[in-house]
Amino acid sequence: MKVTGLLGGMTSESSAEYYKLINKLAREKMGGNHSAKSVMVSVDFGEVEPLMEQGKWDMVLDILSRASENVEKGGADFLVICTNTIHKFAEKIGDRINIPVLNIIDVTAEEIRNKGFKKVGLLGTRFTMEEDFYKARLEKKHGIEAIIPSPDERKTIHSVIMKELSVGIINPDSREEYLKIIKNLAADGAQGVILGCTEIPLLVSDKDTDIPLFDTTLLHAKAAVNFAL
């Protein structure tokens, strides 16, 4: 079994979910008391998040690159970046280390293509929704069109992630807001919706809607276990 390297802390809520999912899936595949071999280095989101909001991305990249180097030094055979937004730096981080990076966008795209979908909605932080790194990779590499919510809806999504989900607050009213947004994306032609922030699956899931949802946390964790084995 390969050693899974986890770059965590973005946020601690989703990083804990990654750890639980990866070990649960590894046990299901191998049986008995088996678990995944892993090493995690976690950053302090309280230091990183203000830099993101201020657009100081060079500083963010430096912090996360150094953390990724420490994951490798800890004995990891490959890297799982436990956040969607920081995949804007996946290739640059990959250039700083000597182990492969398991890209969450590619993993998600594979599942979308398996469903035969060509057009999906994308939820996430405002960086993930509004910048090109996620949508462009989906389209150019995988032939998948991603549409995003309206400006006001994007503000709501981002605020819930940063002020609620990142600190473990699960608000039923926010769930209803998200479900309305998901329905609007479906009305705009989305065949399914990417939960493109690793905290969002803590709030909404397939049981909440008839619209197919792509849980990027779960998909990434499954891919990590498969790669490790």
mmCIF file of C-alpha atoms in Angstrom:
data_model
loop_
_atom_site.group_PDB
_atom_site.id
_atom_site.type_symbol
_atom_site.label_atom_id
_atom_site.label_comp_id
_atom_site.label_asym_id
_atom_site.label_seq_id
_atom_site.Cartn_x
_atom_site.Cartn_y
_atom_site.Cartn_z
ATOM 1 C CA MET A 1 0.000 0.000 0.000
ATOM 2 C CA LYS A 2 1.262 3.452 -0.929
ATOM 3 C CA VAL A 3 1.354 6.146 1.758
ATOM 4 C CA THR A 4 -1.315 8.794 1.124
ATOM 5 C CA GLY A 5 -0.102 12.346 1.717
ATOM 6 C CA LEU A 6 -2.754 14.810 2.861
ATOM 7 C CA LEU A 7 -2.376 18.582 2.714
ATOM 8 C CA GLY A 8 -4.974 19.626 5.272
ATOM 9 C CA GLY A 9 -6.299 22.603 7.185
ATOM 10 C CA MET A 10 -8.297 24.151 4.357
ATOM 11 C CA THR A 11 -10.392 23.664 6.489
ATOM 12 C CA SER A 12 -9.959 21.352 9.462
ATOM 13 C CA GLU A 13 -13.631 20.314 9.102
ATOM 14 C CA SER A 14 -13.165 18.852 5.630
ATOM 15 C CA SER A 15 -9.672 17.537 6.416
ATOM 16 C CA ALA A 16 -11.131 15.441 9.240
ATOM 17 C CA GLU A 17 -13.748 14.150 6.797
ATOM 18 C CA TYR A 18 -11.013 13.166 4.342
ATOM 19 C CA TYR A 19 -9.206 11.186 7.047
ATOM 20 C CA LYS A 20 -12.376 9.367 8.096
ATOM 21 C CA LEU A 21 -13.474 8.595 4.532
ATOM 22 C CA ILE A 22 -10.084 7.355 3.365
ATOM 23 C CA ASN A 23 -9.732 4.992 6.299
ATOM 24 C CA LYS A 24 -13.337 3.765 6.015
ATOM 25 C CA LEU A 25 -12.911 3.060 2.309
ATOM 26 C CA ALA A 26 -9.560 1.348 2.851
ATOM 27 C CA ARG A 27 -11.095 -0.910 5.511
ATOM 28 C CA GLU A 28 -14.011 -1.772 3.213
ATOM 29 C CA LYS A 29 -11.616 -2.786 0.449
ATOM 30 C CA MET A 30 -9.136 -4.742 2.581
ATOM 31 C CA GLY A 31 -11.350 -5.973 5.397
ATOM 32 C CA GLY A 32 -10.581 -6.656 9.015
ATOM 33 C CA ASN A 33 -8.821 -3.948 10.963
ATOM 34 C CA HIS A 34 -7.008 -2.509 7.968
ATOM 35 C CA SER A 35 -6.665 1.246 7.554
ATOM 36 C CA ALA A 36 -4.857 3.570 5.168
ATOM 37 C CA LYS A 37 -1.204 4.444 5.576
ATOM 38 C CA SER A 38 -1.146 8.231 5.555
ATOM 39 C CA VAL A 39 0.623 11.374 6.640
ATOM 40 C CA MET A 40 -1.072 14.764 7.003
ATOM 41 C CA VAL A 41 0.381 18.238 7.330
ATOM 42 C CA SER A 42 -2.251 20.798 8.251
ATOM 43 C CA VAL A 43 -1.960 24.563 7.815
ATOM 44 C CA ASP A 44 -3.699 27.206 9.937
ATOM 45 C CA PHE A 45 -6.686 28.413 7.917
ATOM 46 C CA GLY A 46 -6.913 31.459 10.156
ATOM 47 C CA GLU A 47 -3.601 32.590 8.662
ATOM 48 C CA VAL A 48 -4.315 31.547 5.073
ATOM 49 C CA GLU A 49 -7.921 32.715 4.606
ATOM 50 C CA PRO A 50 -7.195 36.461 5.041
ATOM 51 C CA LEU A 51 -4.418 36.207 2.465
ATOM 52 C CA MET A 52 -6.858 34.609 0.026
ATOM 53 C CA GLU A 53 -9.435 37.345 0.566
ATOM 54 C CA GLN A 54 -6.734 40.011 0.063
ATOM 55 C CA GLY A 55 -5.557 38.366 -3.154
ATOM 56 C CA LYS A 56 -2.087 37.661 -1.746
ATOM 57 C CA TRP A 57 -1.845 34.405 -3.652
ATOM 58 C CA ASP A 58 1.965 34.318 -3.790
ATOM 59 C CA MET A 59 2.018 34.113 -0.009
ATOM 60 C CA VAL A 60 -0.689 31.437 -0.015
ATOM 61 C CA LEU A 61 1.257 29.405 -2.553
ATOM 62 C CA ASP A 62 4.440 29.662 -0.497
ATOM 63 C CA ILE A 63 2.720 28.457 2.688
ATOM 64 C CA LEU A 64 1.048 25.522 0.964
ATOM 65 C CA SER A 65 4.106 24.562 -1.069
ATOM 66 C CA ARG A 66 6.213 24.372 2.079
ATOM 67 C CA ALA A 67 3.518 22.291 3.769
ATOM 68 C CA SER A 68 3.413 19.971 0.746
ATOM 69 C CA GLU A 69 7.179 19.547 0.894
ATOM 70 C CA ASN A 70 6.754 18.491 4.520
ATOM 71 C CA VAL A 71 4.110 15.953 3.494
ATOM 72 C CA GLU A 72 6.647 14.430 1.112
ATOM 73 C CA LYS A 73 9.349 14.471 3.795
ATOM 74 C CA GLY A 74 6.924 12.592 6.039
ATOM 75 C CA GLY A 75 7.055 9.637 3.668
ATOM 76 C CA ALA A 76 4.054 10.199 1.384
ATOM 77 C CA ASP A 77 4.033 8.523 -2.028
ATOM 78 C CA PHE A 78 1.502 10.948 -3.519
ATOM 79 C CA LEU A 79 -0.297 14.149 -2.508
ATOM 80 C CA VAL A 80 -3.983 14.789 -1.921
ATOM 81 C CA ILE A 81 -4.729 18.512 -1.562
ATOM 82 C CA CYS A 82 -7.783 18.482 0.718
ATOM 83 C CA THR A 83 -9.467 21.523 -0.820
ATOM 84 C CA ASN A 84 -10.878 22.447 -4.229
ATOM 85 C CA THR A 85 -9.801 26.096 -4.285
ATOM 86 C CA ILE A 86 -6.093 25.424 -3.839
ATOM 87 C CA HIS A 87 -6.132 23.237 -6.947
ATOM 88 C CA LYS A 88 -5.549 26.513 -8.751
ATOM 89 C CA PHE A 89 -1.957 25.830 -7.615
ATOM 90 C CA ALA A 90 -1.939 22.060 -8.128
ATOM 91 C CA GLU A 91 0.590 22.171 -10.951
ATOM 92 C CA LYS A 92 2.842 24.724 -9.213
ATOM 93 C CA ILE A 93 2.808 22.694 -6.010
ATOM 94 C CA GLY A 94 3.522 19.602 -8.076
ATOM 95 C CA ASP A 95 6.598 21.327 -9.489
ATOM 96 C CA ARG A 96 7.930 21.841 -5.943
ATOM 97 C CA ILE A 97 7.713 18.183 -4.879
ATOM 98 C CA ASN A 98 8.821 14.833 -6.252
ATOM 99 C CA ILE A 99 5.583 12.912 -5.765
ATOM 100 C CA PRO A 100 2.445 13.033 -7.943
ATOM 101 C CA VAL A 101 -0.562 15.209 -7.104
ATOM 102 C CA LEU A 102 -3.974 13.536 -7.350
ATOM 103 C CA ASN A 103 -6.047 16.309 -8.937
ATOM 104 C CA ILE A 104 -9.583 16.692 -7.575
ATOM 105 C CA ILE A 105 -10.834 18.317 -10.798
ATOM 106 C CA ASP A 106 -9.760 15.351 -12.931
ATOM 107 C CA VAL A 107 -11.228 12.868 -10.442
ATOM 108 C CA THR A 108 -14.556 14.718 -10.486
ATOM 109 C CA ALA A 109 -14.541 15.029 -14.267
ATOM 110 C CA GLU A 110 -14.101 11.277 -14.632
ATOM 111 C CA GLU A 111 -17.257 10.660 -12.609
ATOM 112 C CA ILE A 112 -19.191 13.276 -14.607
ATOM 113 C CA ARG A 113 -18.114 11.645 -17.862
ATOM 114 C CA ASN A 114 -19.101 8.228 -16.504
ATOM 115 C CA LYS A 115 -22.614 9.656 -16.088
ATOM 116 C CA GLY A 116 -22.544 10.871 -19.685
ATOM 117 C CA PHE A 117 -23.042 14.490 -18.636
ATOM 118 C CA LYS A 118 -21.723 17.424 -20.653
ATOM 119 C CA LYS A 119 -23.025 20.401 -18.674
ATOM 120 C CA VAL A 120 -22.917 20.779 -14.898
ATOM 121 C CA GLY A 121 -23.318 23.447 -12.257
ATOM 122 C CA LEU A 122 -20.389 24.426 -10.065
ATOM 123 C CA LEU A 123 -20.641 25.476 -6.407
ATOM 124 C CA GLY A 124 -17.630 26.479 -4.340
ATOM 125 C CA THR A 125 -15.807 29.445 -2.903
ATOM 126 C CA ARG A 126 -16.021 32.572 -4.998
ATOM 127 C CA PHE A 127 -12.469 31.847 -6.166
ATOM 128 C CA THR A 128 -13.456 28.414 -7.476
ATOM 129 C CA MET A 129 -16.627 29.692 -9.132
ATOM 130 C CA GLU A 130 -15.350 32.948 -10.593
ATOM 131 C CA GLU A 131 -11.764 32.171 -11.599
ATOM 132 C CA ASP A 132 -10.951 30.063 -14.649
ATOM 133 C CA PHE A 133 -8.739 27.319 -13.198
ATOM 134 C CA TYR A 134 -11.623 24.933 -12.415
ATOM 135 C CA LYS A 135 -14.004 25.659 -15.292
ATOM 136 C CA ALA A 136 -11.223 25.834 -17.872
ATOM 137 C CA ARG A 137 -9.711 22.484 -16.858
ATOM 138 C CA LEU A 138 -13.128 20.841 -16.998
ATOM 139 C CA GLU A 139 -13.769 22.216 -20.472
ATOM 140 C CA LYS A 140 -10.347 22.011 -22.114
ATOM 141 C CA LYS A 141 -9.213 18.674 -20.698
ATOM 142 C CA HIS A 142 -12.523 16.870 -20.276
ATOM 143 C CA GLY A 143 -15.042 18.540 -22.605
ATOM 144 C CA ILE A 144 -17.391 19.463 -19.734
ATOM 145 C CA GLU A 145 -19.136 22.844 -19.535
ATOM 146 C CA ALA A 146 -19.527 24.269 -16.033
ATOM 147 C CA ILE A 147 -22.042 26.993 -15.269
ATOM 148 C CA ILE A 148 -22.104 29.045 -12.074
ATOM 149 C CA PRO A 149 -24.829 30.740 -10.000
ATOM 150 C CA SER A 150 -25.782 34.416 -10.191
ATOM 151 C CA PRO A 151 -23.610 37.039 -8.454
ATOM 152 C CA ASP A 152 -25.922 37.268 -5.420
ATOM 153 C CA GLU A 153 -26.095 33.498 -5.155
ATOM 154 C CA ARG A 154 -22.298 33.271 -5.332
ATOM 155 C CA LYS A 155 -22.031 35.703 -2.405
ATOM 156 C CA THR A 156 -24.380 33.514 -0.374
ATOM 157 C CA ILE A 157 -22.474 30.328 -1.196
ATOM 158 C CA HIS A 158 -19.102 31.866 -0.330
ATOM 159 C CA SER A 159 -20.381 33.418 2.908
ATOM 160 C CA VAL A 160 -21.869 30.139 4.135
ATOM 161 C CA ILE A 161 -18.609 28.317 3.432
ATOM 162 C CA MET A 162 -16.396 30.853 5.170
ATOM 163 C CA LYS A 163 -18.607 31.862 8.109
ATOM 164 C CA GLU A 164 -20.452 28.624 8.832
ATOM 165 C CA LEU A 165 -19.128 25.410 7.311
ATOM 166 C CA SER A 166 -15.461 26.204 7.926
ATOM 167 C CA VAL A 167 -16.160 26.384 11.674
ATOM 168 C CA GLY A 168 -18.517 23.423 11.848
ATOM 169 C CA ILE A 169 -21.844 25.300 11.787
ATOM 170 C CA ILE A 170 -24.581 23.411 9.895
ATOM 171 C CA ASN A 171 -27.514 25.789 9.378
ATOM 172 C CA PRO A 172 -30.796 24.345 7.996
ATOM 173 C CA ASP A 173 -31.672 27.743 6.498
ATOM 174 C CA SER A 174 -28.395 27.750 4.584
ATOM 175 C CA ARG A 175 -29.179 24.248 3.335
ATOM 176 C CA GLU A 176 -32.456 25.528 1.909
ATOM 177 C CA GLU A 177 -30.656 28.428 0.217
ATOM 178 C CA TYR A 178 -28.176 26.023 -1.353
ATOM 179 C CA LEU A 179 -30.965 23.735 -2.562
ATOM 180 C CA LYS A 180 -32.713 26.691 -4.225
ATOM 181 C CA ILE A 181 -29.481 27.589 -5.994
ATOM 182 C CA ILE A 182 -28.998 23.993 -7.118
ATOM 183 C CA LYS A 183 -32.533 23.972 -8.566
ATOM 184 C CA ASN A 184 -31.805 27.212 -10.419
ATOM 185 C CA LEU A 185 -28.683 25.673 -11.958
ATOM 186 C CA ALA A 186 -30.731 22.693 -13.099
ATOM 187 C CA ALA A 187 -33.276 25.079 -14.641
ATOM 188 C CA ASP A 188 -30.374 26.660 -16.538
ATOM 189 C CA GLY A 189 -29.502 23.298 -18.067
ATOM 190 C CA ALA A 190 -27.133 21.714 -15.556
ATOM 191 C CA GLN A 191 -27.440 17.918 -15.682
ATOM 192 C CA GLY A 192 -25.781 17.671 -12.274
ATOM 193 C CA VAL A 193 -24.014 19.923 -9.784
ATOM 194 C CA ILE A 194 -20.430 19.774 -8.519
ATOM 195 C CA LEU A 195 -20.085 20.359 -4.782
ATOM 196 C CA GLY A 196 -16.801 22.079 -5.534
ATOM 197 C CA CYS A 197 -15.833 22.933 -1.997
ATOM 198 C CA THR A 198 -14.875 20.118 0.342
ATOM 199 C CA GLU A 199 -17.083 21.543 3.116
ATOM 200 C CA ILE A 200 -20.309 21.679 1.081
ATOM 201 C CA PRO A 201 -21.048 17.921 1.417
ATOM 202 C CA LEU A 202 -21.310 18.556 5.159
ATOM 203 C CA LEU A 203 -24.409 20.670 4.363
ATOM 204 C CA VAL A 204 -26.113 19.061 1.344
ATOM 205 C CA SER A 205 -26.099 15.574 -0.116
ATOM 206 C CA ASP A 206 -27.920 13.368 -2.628
ATOM 207 C CA LYS A 207 -30.697 12.686 -0.138
ATOM 208 C CA ASP A 208 -31.647 16.385 -0.224
ATOM 209 C CA THR A 209 -32.372 16.651 -3.953
ATOM 210 C CA ASP A 210 -33.255 14.662 -7.059
ATOM 211 C CA ILE A 211 -30.562 16.500 -9.006
ATOM 212 C CA PRO A 212 -27.323 14.450 -9.247
ATOM 213 C CA LEU A 213 -24.625 15.893 -7.005
ATOM 214 C CA PHE A 214 -20.898 15.292 -7.337
ATOM 215 C CA ASP A 215 -19.376 15.120 -3.850
ATOM 216 C CA THR A 216 -15.771 16.092 -4.558
ATOM 217 C CA THR A 217 -14.594 15.093 -1.073
ATOM 218 C CA LEU A 218 -15.913 11.547 -1.439
ATOM 219 C CA LEU A 219 -14.723 11.206 -5.032
ATOM 220 C CA HIS A 220 -11.236 12.437 -4.099
ATOM 221 C CA ALA A 221 -11.073 10.070 -1.103
ATOM 222 C CA LYS A 222 -12.133 7.088 -3.265
ATOM 223 C CA ALA A 223 -9.515 7.960 -5.858
ATOM 224 C CA ALA A 224 -6.847 8.233 -3.147
ATOM 225 C CA VAL A 225 -7.633 4.759 -1.806
ATOM 226 C CA ASN A 226 -7.663 3.268 -5.292
ATOM 227 C CA PHE A 227 -4.326 4.917 -6.079
ATOM 228 C CA ALA A 228 -2.807 3.763 -2.786
ATOM 229 C CA LEU A 229 -3.870 0.175 -3.436
#
